[in-house]
Coordinates of C-alpha atoms and ligand atoms in Angstrom, one line a residue:
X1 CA 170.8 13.2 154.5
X2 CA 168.2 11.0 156.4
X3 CA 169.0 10.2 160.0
X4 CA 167.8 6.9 161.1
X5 CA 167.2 5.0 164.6
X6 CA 170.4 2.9 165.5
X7 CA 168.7 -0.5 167.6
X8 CA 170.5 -3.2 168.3
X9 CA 173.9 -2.0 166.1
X10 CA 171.9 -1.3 163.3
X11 CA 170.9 1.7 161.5
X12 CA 167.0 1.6 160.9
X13 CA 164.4 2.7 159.6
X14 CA 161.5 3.8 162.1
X15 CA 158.2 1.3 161.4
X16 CA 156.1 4.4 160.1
X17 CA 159.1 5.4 157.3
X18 CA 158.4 9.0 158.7
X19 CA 161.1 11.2 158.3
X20 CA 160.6 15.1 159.5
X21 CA 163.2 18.0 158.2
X22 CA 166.1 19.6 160.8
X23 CA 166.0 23.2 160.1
X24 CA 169.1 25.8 160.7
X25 CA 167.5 28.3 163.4
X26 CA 169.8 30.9 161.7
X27 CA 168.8 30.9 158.4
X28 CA 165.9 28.2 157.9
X29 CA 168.0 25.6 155.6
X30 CA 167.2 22.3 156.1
X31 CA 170.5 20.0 157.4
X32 CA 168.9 16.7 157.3
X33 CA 165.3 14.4 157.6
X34 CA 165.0 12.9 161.0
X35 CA 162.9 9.9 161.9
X36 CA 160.0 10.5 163.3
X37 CA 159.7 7.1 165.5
X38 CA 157.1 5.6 167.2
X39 CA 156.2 3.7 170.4
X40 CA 156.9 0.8 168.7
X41 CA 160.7 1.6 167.7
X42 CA 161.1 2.9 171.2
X43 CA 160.5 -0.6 172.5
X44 CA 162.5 -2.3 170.3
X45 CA 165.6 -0.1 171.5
X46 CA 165.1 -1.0 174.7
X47 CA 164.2 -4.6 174.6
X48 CA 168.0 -4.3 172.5
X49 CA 169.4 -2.5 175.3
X50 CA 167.4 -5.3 178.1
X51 CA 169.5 -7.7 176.0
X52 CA 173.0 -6.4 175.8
X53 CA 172.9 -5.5 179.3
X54 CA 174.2 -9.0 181.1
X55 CA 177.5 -9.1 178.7
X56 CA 177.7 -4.9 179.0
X57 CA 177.7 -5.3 182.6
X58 CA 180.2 -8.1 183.3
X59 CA 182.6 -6.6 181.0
X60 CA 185.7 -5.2 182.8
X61 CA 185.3 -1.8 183.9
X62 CA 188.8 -0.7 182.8
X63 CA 188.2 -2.1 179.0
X64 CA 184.9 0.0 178.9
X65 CA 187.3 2.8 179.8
X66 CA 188.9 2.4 176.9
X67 CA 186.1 2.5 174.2
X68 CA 185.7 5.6 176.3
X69 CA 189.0 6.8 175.6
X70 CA 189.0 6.0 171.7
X71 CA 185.8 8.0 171.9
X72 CA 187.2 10.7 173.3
X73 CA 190.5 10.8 170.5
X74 CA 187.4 10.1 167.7
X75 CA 185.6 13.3 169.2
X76 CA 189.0 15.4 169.2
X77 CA 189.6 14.9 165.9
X78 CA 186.5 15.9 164.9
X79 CA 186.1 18.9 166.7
X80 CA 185.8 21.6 164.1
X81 CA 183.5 19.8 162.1
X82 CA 181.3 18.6 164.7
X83 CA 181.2 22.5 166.3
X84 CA 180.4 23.6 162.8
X85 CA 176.9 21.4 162.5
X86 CA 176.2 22.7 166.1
X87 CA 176.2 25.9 165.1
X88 CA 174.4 25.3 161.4
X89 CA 171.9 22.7 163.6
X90 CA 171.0 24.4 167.4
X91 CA 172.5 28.4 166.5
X92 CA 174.7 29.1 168.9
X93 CA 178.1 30.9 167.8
X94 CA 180.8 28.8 166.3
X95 CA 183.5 29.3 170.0
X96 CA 180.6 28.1 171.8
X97 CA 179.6 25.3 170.2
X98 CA 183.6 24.1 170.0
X99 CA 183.4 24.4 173.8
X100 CA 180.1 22.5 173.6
X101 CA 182.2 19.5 172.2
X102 CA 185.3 20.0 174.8
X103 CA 182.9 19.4 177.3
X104 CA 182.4 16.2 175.5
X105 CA 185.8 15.1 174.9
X106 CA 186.8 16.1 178.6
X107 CA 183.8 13.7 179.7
X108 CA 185.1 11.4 178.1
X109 CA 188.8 11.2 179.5
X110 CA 187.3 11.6 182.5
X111 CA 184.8 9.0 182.8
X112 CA 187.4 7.1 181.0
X113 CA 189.5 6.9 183.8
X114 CA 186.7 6.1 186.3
X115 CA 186.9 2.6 184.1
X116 CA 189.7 1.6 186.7
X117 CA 188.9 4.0 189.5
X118 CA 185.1 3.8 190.3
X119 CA 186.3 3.1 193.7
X120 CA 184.0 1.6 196.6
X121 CA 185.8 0.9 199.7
X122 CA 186.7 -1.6 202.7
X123 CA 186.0 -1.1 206.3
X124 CA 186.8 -3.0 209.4
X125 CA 183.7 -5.5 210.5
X126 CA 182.7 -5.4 214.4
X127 CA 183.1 -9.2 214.1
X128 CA 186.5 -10.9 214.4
X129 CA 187.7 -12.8 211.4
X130 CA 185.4 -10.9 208.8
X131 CA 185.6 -8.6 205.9
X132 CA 183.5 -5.9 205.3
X133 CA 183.3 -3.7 201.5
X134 CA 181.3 -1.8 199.7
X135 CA 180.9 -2.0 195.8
X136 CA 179.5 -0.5 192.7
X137 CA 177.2 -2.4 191.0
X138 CA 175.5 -1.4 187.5
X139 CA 171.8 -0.7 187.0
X140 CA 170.3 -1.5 184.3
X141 CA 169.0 0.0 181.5
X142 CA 169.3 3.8 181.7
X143 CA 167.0 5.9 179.0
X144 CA 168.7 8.7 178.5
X145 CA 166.5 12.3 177.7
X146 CA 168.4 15.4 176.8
X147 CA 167.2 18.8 175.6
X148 CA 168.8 21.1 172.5
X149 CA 171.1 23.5 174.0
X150 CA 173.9 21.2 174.8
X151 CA 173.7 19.1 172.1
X152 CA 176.7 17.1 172.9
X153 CA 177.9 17.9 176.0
X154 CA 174.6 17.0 177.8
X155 CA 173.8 13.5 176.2
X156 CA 177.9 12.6 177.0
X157 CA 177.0 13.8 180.9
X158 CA 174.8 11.1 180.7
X159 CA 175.9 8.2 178.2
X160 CA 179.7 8.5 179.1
X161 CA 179.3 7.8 183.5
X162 CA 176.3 5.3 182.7
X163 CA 178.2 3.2 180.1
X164 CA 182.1 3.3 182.4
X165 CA 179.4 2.0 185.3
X166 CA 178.3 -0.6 183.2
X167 CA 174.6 0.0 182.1
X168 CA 173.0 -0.1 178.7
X169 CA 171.4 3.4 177.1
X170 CA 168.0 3.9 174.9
X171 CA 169.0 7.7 174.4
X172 CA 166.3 10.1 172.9
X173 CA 167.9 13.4 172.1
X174 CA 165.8 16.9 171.4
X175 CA 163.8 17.1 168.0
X176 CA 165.4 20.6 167.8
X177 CA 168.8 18.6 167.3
X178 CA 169.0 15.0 166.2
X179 CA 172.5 15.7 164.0
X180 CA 174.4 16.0 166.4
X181 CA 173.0 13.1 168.5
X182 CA 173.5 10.9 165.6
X183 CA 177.3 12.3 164.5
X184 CA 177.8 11.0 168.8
X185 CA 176.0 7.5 168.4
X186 CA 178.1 7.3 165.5
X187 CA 181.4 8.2 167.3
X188 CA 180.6 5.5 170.1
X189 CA 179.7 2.6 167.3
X190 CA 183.1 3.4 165.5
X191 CA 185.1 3.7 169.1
X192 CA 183.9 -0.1 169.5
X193 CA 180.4 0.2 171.8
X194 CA 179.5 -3.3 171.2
X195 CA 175.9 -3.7 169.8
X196 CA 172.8 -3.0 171.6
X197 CA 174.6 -1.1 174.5
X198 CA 173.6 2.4 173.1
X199 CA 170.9 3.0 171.2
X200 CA 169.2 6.2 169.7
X201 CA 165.6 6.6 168.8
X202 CA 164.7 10.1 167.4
X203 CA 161.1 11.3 167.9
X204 CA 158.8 13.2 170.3
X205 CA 158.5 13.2 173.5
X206 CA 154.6 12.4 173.7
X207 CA 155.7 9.4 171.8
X208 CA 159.6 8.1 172.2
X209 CA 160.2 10.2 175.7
X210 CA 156.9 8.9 177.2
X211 CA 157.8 5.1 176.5
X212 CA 161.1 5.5 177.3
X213 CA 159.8 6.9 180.9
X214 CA 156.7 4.4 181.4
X215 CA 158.4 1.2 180.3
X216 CA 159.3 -0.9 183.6
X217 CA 162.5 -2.7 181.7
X218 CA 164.1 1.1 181.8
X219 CA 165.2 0.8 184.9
X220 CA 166.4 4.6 185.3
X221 CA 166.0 8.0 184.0
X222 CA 168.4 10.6 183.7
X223 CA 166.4 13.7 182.4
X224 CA 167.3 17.6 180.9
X225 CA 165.0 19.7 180.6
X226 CA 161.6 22.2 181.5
X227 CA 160.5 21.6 185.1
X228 CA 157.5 21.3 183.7
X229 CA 158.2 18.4 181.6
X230 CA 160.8 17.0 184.3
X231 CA 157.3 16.7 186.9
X232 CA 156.0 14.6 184.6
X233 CA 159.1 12.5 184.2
X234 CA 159.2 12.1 188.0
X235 CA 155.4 11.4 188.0
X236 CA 155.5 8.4 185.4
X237 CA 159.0 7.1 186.5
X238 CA 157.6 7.0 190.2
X239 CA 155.1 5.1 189.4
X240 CA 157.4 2.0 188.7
X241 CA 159.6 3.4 191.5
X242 CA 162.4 4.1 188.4
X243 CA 165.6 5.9 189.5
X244 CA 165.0 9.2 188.0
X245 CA 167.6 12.4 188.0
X246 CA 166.3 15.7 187.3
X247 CA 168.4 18.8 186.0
X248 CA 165.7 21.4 185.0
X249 CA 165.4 25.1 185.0
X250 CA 167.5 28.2 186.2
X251 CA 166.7 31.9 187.2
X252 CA 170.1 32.6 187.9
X253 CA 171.5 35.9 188.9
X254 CA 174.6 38.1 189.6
X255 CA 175.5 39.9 192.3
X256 CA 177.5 43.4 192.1
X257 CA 178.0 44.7 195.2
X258 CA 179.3 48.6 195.5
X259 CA 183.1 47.2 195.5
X260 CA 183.0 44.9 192.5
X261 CA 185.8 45.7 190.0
X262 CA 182.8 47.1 186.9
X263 CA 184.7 46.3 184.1
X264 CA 185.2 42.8 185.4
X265 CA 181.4 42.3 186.0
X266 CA 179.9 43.9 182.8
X267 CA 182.3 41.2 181.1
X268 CA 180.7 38.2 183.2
X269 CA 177.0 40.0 183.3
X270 CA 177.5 39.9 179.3
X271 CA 178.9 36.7 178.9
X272 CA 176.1 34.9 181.0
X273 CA 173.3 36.9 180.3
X274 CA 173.6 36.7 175.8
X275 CA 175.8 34.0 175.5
X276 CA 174.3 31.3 173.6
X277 CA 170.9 34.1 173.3
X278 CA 170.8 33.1 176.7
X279 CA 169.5 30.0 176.3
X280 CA 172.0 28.0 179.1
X281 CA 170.3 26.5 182.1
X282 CA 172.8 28.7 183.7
X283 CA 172.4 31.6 182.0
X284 CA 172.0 34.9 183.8
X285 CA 168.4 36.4 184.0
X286 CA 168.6 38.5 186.8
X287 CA 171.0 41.4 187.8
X288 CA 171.3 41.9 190.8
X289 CA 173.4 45.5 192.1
X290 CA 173.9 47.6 194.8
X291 CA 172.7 51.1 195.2
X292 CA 175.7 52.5 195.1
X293 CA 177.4 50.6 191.9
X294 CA 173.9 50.4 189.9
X295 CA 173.3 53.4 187.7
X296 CA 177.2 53.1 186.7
X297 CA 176.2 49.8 185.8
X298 CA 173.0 50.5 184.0
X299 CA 175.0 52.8 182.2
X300 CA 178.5 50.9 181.2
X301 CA 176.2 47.5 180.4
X302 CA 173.4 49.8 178.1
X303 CA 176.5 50.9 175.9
X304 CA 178.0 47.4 175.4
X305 CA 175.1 46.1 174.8
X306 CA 174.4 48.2 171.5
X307 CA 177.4 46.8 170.6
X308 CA 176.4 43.5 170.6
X309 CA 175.6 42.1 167.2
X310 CA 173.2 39.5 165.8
X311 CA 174.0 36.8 162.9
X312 CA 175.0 33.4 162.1
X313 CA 177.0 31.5 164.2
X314 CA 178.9 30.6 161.9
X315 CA 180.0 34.7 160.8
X316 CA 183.1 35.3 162.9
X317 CA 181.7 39.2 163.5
X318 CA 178.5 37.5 164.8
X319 CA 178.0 37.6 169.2
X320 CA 174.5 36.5 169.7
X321 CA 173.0 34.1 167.4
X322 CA 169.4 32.8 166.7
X323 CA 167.2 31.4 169.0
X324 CA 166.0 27.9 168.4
X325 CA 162.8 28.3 166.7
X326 CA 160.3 31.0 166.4
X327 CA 157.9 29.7 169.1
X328 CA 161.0 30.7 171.3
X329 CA 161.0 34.2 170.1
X330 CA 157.5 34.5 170.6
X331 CA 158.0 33.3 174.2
X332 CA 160.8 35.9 175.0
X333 CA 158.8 38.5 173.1
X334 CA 155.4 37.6 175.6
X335 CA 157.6 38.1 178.5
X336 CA 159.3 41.8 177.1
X337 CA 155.2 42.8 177.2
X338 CA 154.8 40.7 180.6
X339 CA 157.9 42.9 181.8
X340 CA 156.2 46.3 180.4
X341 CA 152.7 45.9 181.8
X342 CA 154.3 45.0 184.9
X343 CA 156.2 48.7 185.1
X344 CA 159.6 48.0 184.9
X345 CA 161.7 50.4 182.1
X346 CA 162.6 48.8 179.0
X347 CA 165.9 49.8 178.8
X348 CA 167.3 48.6 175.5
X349 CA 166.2 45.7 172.9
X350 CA 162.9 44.4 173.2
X351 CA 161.9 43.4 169.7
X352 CA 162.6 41.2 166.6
X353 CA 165.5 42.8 164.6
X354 CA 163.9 43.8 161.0
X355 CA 162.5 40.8 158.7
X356 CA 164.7 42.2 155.8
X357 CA 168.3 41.6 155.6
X358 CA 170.1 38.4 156.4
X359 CA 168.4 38.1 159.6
X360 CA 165.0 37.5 158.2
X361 CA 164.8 34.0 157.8
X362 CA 165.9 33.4 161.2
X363 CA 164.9 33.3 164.7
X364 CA 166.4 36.6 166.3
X365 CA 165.8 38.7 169.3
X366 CA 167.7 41.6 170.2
X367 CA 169.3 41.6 173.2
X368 CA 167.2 43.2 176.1
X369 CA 168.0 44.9 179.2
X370 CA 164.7 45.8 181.9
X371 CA 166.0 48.2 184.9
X372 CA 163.7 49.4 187.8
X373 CA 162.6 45.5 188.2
X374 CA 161.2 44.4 191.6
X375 CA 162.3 41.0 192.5
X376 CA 158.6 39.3 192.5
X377 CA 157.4 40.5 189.0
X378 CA 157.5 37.4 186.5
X379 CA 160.2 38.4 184.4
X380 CA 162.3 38.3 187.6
X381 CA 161.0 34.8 188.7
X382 CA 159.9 32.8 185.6
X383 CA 162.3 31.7 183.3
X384 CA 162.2 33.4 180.2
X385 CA 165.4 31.5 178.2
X386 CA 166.1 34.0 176.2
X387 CA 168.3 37.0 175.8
X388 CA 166.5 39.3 178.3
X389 CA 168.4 40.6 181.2
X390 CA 166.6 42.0 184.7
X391 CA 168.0 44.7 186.6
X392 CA 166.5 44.6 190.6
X393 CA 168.4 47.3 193.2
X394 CA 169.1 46.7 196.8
X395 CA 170.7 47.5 199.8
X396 CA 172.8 45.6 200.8
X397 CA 174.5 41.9 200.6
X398 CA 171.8 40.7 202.7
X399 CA 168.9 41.8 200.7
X400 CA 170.7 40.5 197.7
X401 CA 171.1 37.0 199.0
X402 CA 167.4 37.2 200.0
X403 CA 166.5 38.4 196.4
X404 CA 169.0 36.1 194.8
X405 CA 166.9 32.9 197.1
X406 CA 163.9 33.9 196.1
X407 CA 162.8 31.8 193.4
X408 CA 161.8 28.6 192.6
X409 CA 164.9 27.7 191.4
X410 CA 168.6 27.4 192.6
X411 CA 171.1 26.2 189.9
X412 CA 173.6 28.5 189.6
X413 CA 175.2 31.8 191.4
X414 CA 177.1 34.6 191.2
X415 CA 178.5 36.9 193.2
X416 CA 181.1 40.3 191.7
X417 CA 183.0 41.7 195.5
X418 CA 186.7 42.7 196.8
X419 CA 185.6 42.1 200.2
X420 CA 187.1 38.6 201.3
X421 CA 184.6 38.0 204.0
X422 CA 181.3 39.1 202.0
X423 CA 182.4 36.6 199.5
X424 CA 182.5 33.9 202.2
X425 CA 179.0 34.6 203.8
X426 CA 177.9 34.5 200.3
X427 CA 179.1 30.8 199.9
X428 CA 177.7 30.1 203.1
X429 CA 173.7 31.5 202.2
X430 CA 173.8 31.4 198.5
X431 CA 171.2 28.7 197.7
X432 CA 172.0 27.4 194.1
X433 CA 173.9 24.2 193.1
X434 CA 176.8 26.3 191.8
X435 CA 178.2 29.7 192.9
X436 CA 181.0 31.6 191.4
X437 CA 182.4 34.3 192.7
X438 CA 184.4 37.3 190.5
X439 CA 182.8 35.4 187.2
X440 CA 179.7 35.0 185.6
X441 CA 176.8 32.3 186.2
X442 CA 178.5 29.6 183.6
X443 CA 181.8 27.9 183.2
X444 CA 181.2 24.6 184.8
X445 CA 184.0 22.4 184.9
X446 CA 183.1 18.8 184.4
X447 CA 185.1 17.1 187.0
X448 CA 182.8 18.9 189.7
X449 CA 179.3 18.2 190.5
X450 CA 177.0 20.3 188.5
X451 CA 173.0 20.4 189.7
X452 CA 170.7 22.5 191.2
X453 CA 168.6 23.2 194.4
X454 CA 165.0 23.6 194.7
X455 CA 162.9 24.0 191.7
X456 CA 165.5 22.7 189.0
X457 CA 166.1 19.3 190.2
X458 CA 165.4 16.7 193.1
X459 CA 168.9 16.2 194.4
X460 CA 171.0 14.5 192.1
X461 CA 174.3 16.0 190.5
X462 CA 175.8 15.5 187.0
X463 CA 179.2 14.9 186.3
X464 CA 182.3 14.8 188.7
X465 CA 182.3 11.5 190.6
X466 CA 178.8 12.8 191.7
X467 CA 177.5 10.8 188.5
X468 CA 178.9 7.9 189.8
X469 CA 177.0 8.0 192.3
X470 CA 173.5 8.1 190.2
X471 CA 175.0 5.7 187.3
X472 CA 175.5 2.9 189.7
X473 CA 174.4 0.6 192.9
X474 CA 176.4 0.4 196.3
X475 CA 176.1 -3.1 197.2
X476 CA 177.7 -4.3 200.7
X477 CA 179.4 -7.3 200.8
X478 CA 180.1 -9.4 203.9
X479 CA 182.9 -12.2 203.9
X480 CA 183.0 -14.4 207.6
X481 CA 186.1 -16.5 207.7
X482 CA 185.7 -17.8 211.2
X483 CA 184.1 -20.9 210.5
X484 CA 181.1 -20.4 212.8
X485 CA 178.1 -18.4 212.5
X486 CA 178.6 -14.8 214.0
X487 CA 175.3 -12.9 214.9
X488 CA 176.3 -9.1 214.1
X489 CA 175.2 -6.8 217.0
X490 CA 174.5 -9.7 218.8
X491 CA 177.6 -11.6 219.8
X492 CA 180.1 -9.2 221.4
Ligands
NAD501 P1 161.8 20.2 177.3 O1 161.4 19.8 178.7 O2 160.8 20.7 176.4 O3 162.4 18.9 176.5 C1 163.5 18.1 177.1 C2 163.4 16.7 176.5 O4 162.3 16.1 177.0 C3 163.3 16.6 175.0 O5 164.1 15.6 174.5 C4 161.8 16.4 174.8 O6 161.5 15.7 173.6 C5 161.5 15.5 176.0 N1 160.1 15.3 176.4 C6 159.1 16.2 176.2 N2 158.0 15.7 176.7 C7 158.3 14.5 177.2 C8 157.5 13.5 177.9 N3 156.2 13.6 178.0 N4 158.1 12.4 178.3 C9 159.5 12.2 178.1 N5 160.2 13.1 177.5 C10 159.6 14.2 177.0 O7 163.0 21.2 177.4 P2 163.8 21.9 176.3 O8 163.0 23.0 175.7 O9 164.4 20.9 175.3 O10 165.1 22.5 177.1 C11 165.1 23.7 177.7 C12 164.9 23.5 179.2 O11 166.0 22.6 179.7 C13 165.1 24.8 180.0 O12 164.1 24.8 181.0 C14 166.5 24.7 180.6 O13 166.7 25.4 181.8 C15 166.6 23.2 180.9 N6 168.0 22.8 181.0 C16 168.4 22.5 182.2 C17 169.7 22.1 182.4 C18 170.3 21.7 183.8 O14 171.3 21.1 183.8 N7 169.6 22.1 184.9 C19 170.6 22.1 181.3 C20 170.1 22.4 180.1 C21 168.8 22.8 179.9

């Protein structure tokens, strides 16, 4: 199967006929070829999407809604299959990547129905006879960069509230996943996106991404991704004073304080910390637990771990899958030795599960669990995205919200307590984008804004009517129907 660029309605080739294979992270089969585009095909996209825009734009919000809404009924029905290539494409476990594509379908009957909300208001003017509103324009051209571990629910974050709010997409998807990018472009084209409005060029990001972010006819950037590469977004987008939103990367931790139902947490500290090998933005890395509840904790979370086992996504027996290539494994693997040099005890995992067997062709990493982990050693501050799990002792709820604030990032919270009014001073200081409290550090719903503080982004939110607000222009509009010319905080 070749996966080609779709510009301007078409499905093309890219000018260099380069096509590069999409390897299975579980097993190394190859699912597809994927263009391997250029500068060049990167401009045609968005010169298509420079050109659609005018008609895109004045098209009535509420009918956008409803390609939206034929989208979303296209994505339902494909569900299972879509989930399926997720897991054979990107290696997470098969009930993960079917909630991978709710998050899509829900995205969409949301930001469906924004087609005949998207609501600005009216205000009284200080002027007799005149009327005073506020209203959402569209943009422009938005290029759309996503990375691999939300194949679908990230790029429909960020096509779905930028198409209902009228702007045109050049969408550049992960090289790790360009499947399930194309089974999406395909779903819009066949829900009735007219031509031009989306378009999908596949390649690198020194090449594609770096066009997509210099070019001054994109007019804004919404970016997933390493803080690292998000800098550089911000840098190059500055430069032509693009709108650019930033979600970037997590070091997010749980909090057990001595009264936290166990059982409960180990569930959530399990769930957060391995689910999807830990490779969420808002995975748990960090373990946070009181004196009092910690060895108990150690203890109950070291046992359930061993239990944990490694495959295929796609085996129903399977609860950690593959990471997504071996240069991630070799990462995670760095930071185990970063972790042990640094003196904190290597509790359980720590290495690559044996190259023999069904696991050898694949990118594992046993779950790992550090204890005795001070809060500024690297593997408590860096993030490691991977299956490795920090255990860091303290006092008290204070100390823990210190330790939890301490890093450069702030995306997402968590906090496990009975105690009514601990869990409201830890929604007052906790300093992340999201908190939960009595569940782990994932789970976000996608009618509520979803970003982080600090480090992992500069201030927007995805999702929720927050997207809205990055997807579109408030304009203020002025109507005088007195007849004569009315100076505003002049005449009285
Ligand atoms: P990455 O930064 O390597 O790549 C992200 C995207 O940027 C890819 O499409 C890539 O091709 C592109 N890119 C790379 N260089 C570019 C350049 N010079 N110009 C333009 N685009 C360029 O990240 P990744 O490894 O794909 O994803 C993992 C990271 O994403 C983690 O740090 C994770 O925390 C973060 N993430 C954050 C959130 C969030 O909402 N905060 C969600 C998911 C993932």
């Amino acid at each position: 199967m070749k996966l080609s660029n779709y510009i301007g309605g078409q499905w093309v080739e890219p000018e260099n006929g380069r096509y590069i294979p999409d390897v299975d992270p579980g097993n190394g089969e190859v699912l597809a070829e994927v263009a391997d585009s250029t500068r060049r095909d990167a401009e045609r996209a968005i010169l298509a999407a420079k050109e659609a825009y005018d008609s895109w734009r004045k098209y009535p919000a509420p009918k956008r809604g409803e390609i939206l809404f034929a989208a979303g009924h296209i994505l339902q029905a494909k569900k299972h299959e879509l989930a399926q290539k997720m897991t054979r494409e990107m290696g997470k476990v098969y009930t993960e990547a079917a909630g991978d594509v709710q998050e899509g379908i829900d995205m969409a009957f949301y930001m469906a129905g924004e087609g005949r909300r998207s609501f600005g208001y009216t205000t009284p003017s200080e002027l007799p006879d005149k009327f005073a509103m506020a209203t959402r324009d569209a943009i422009g051209v938005a290029g759309i960069i996503t990375p691999w571990n939300f194949p679908m629910a990230i790029p429909t974050w960020k096509i779905f509230p930028a198409l209902v709010s009228g702007n045109t997409v050049v969408f550049k998807p992960a090289s790790e996943t360009p499947l399930l990018a194309y089974e999406l472009v395909k779903i819009l084209a066949e829900a009735g996106v007219p031509d031009g409005v989306v378009n999908l060029v596949f390649g690198s990001g020194d090449e594609v991404g770096e066009t997509i972010i210099s070019d001054p006819r994109v007019n804004l950037i919404s970016f997933t991704g390493s803080t690292q590469t998000g800098r550089h977004v911000a840098q190059v987008a500055g430069e032509e004073l693009k709108r650019v939103s930033l979600e970037l990367g997590g070091k997010n931790a749980i909090i057990v304080l001595d009264d936290a139902n166990l059982e409960l947490a180990v569930e959530g500290i399990l769930w957060s910390a391995f689910g999807t090998s830990g490779q969420r933005c808002t995975a748990c890395s960090r373990l946070i637990a009181q004196e009092g509840i910690y060895d108990r904790l150690e203890k109950s979370l070291t046992e359930r771990i061993a239990r944990l086992r490694l495959g295929h996504g796609l085996d129903d027996s399977t609860d950690v899958g593959p990471l997504i290539t071996e240069k991630a494994v070799d990462k995670v693997h760095s930071y185990v030795e970063i972790g042990q040099n640094e003196g904190a005890r290597l509790v359980t995992g720590g290495n690559r599960p044996s190259s023999s067997g069904s696991l050898g062709k694949g990118h594992y990493y046993t779950p790992t669990l550090f204890a005795d982990v001070a809060p500024t050693m690297r593997i408590a501050t860096e993030e490691i995205f991977g299956p490795v799990l920090s255990m860091i002792r303290v006092k008290d709820l204070d100390e823990a919200i210190r330790v939890n604030n301490g890093v450069a990032y702030g995306l997402s919270s968590s906090i496990f307590t009975q105690d009514v009014n601990r869990v409201f001073r830890a929604i007052r200081d906790l300093a992340t984008g999201i908190v939960y409290i009595n569940a782990g550090t994932t789970g976000a719903e996608i009618h509520l804004p979803f970003g982080g503080t600090r480090g992992t982004g500069n201030g927007h939110r995805e999702a929720g009517t927050a997207a809205l607000d990055f997807f579109s222009e408030w304009k203020a509009v002025y109507v005088d129907y007195s007849g004569r010319l009315q100076r505003a905080q002049i005449d009285a």
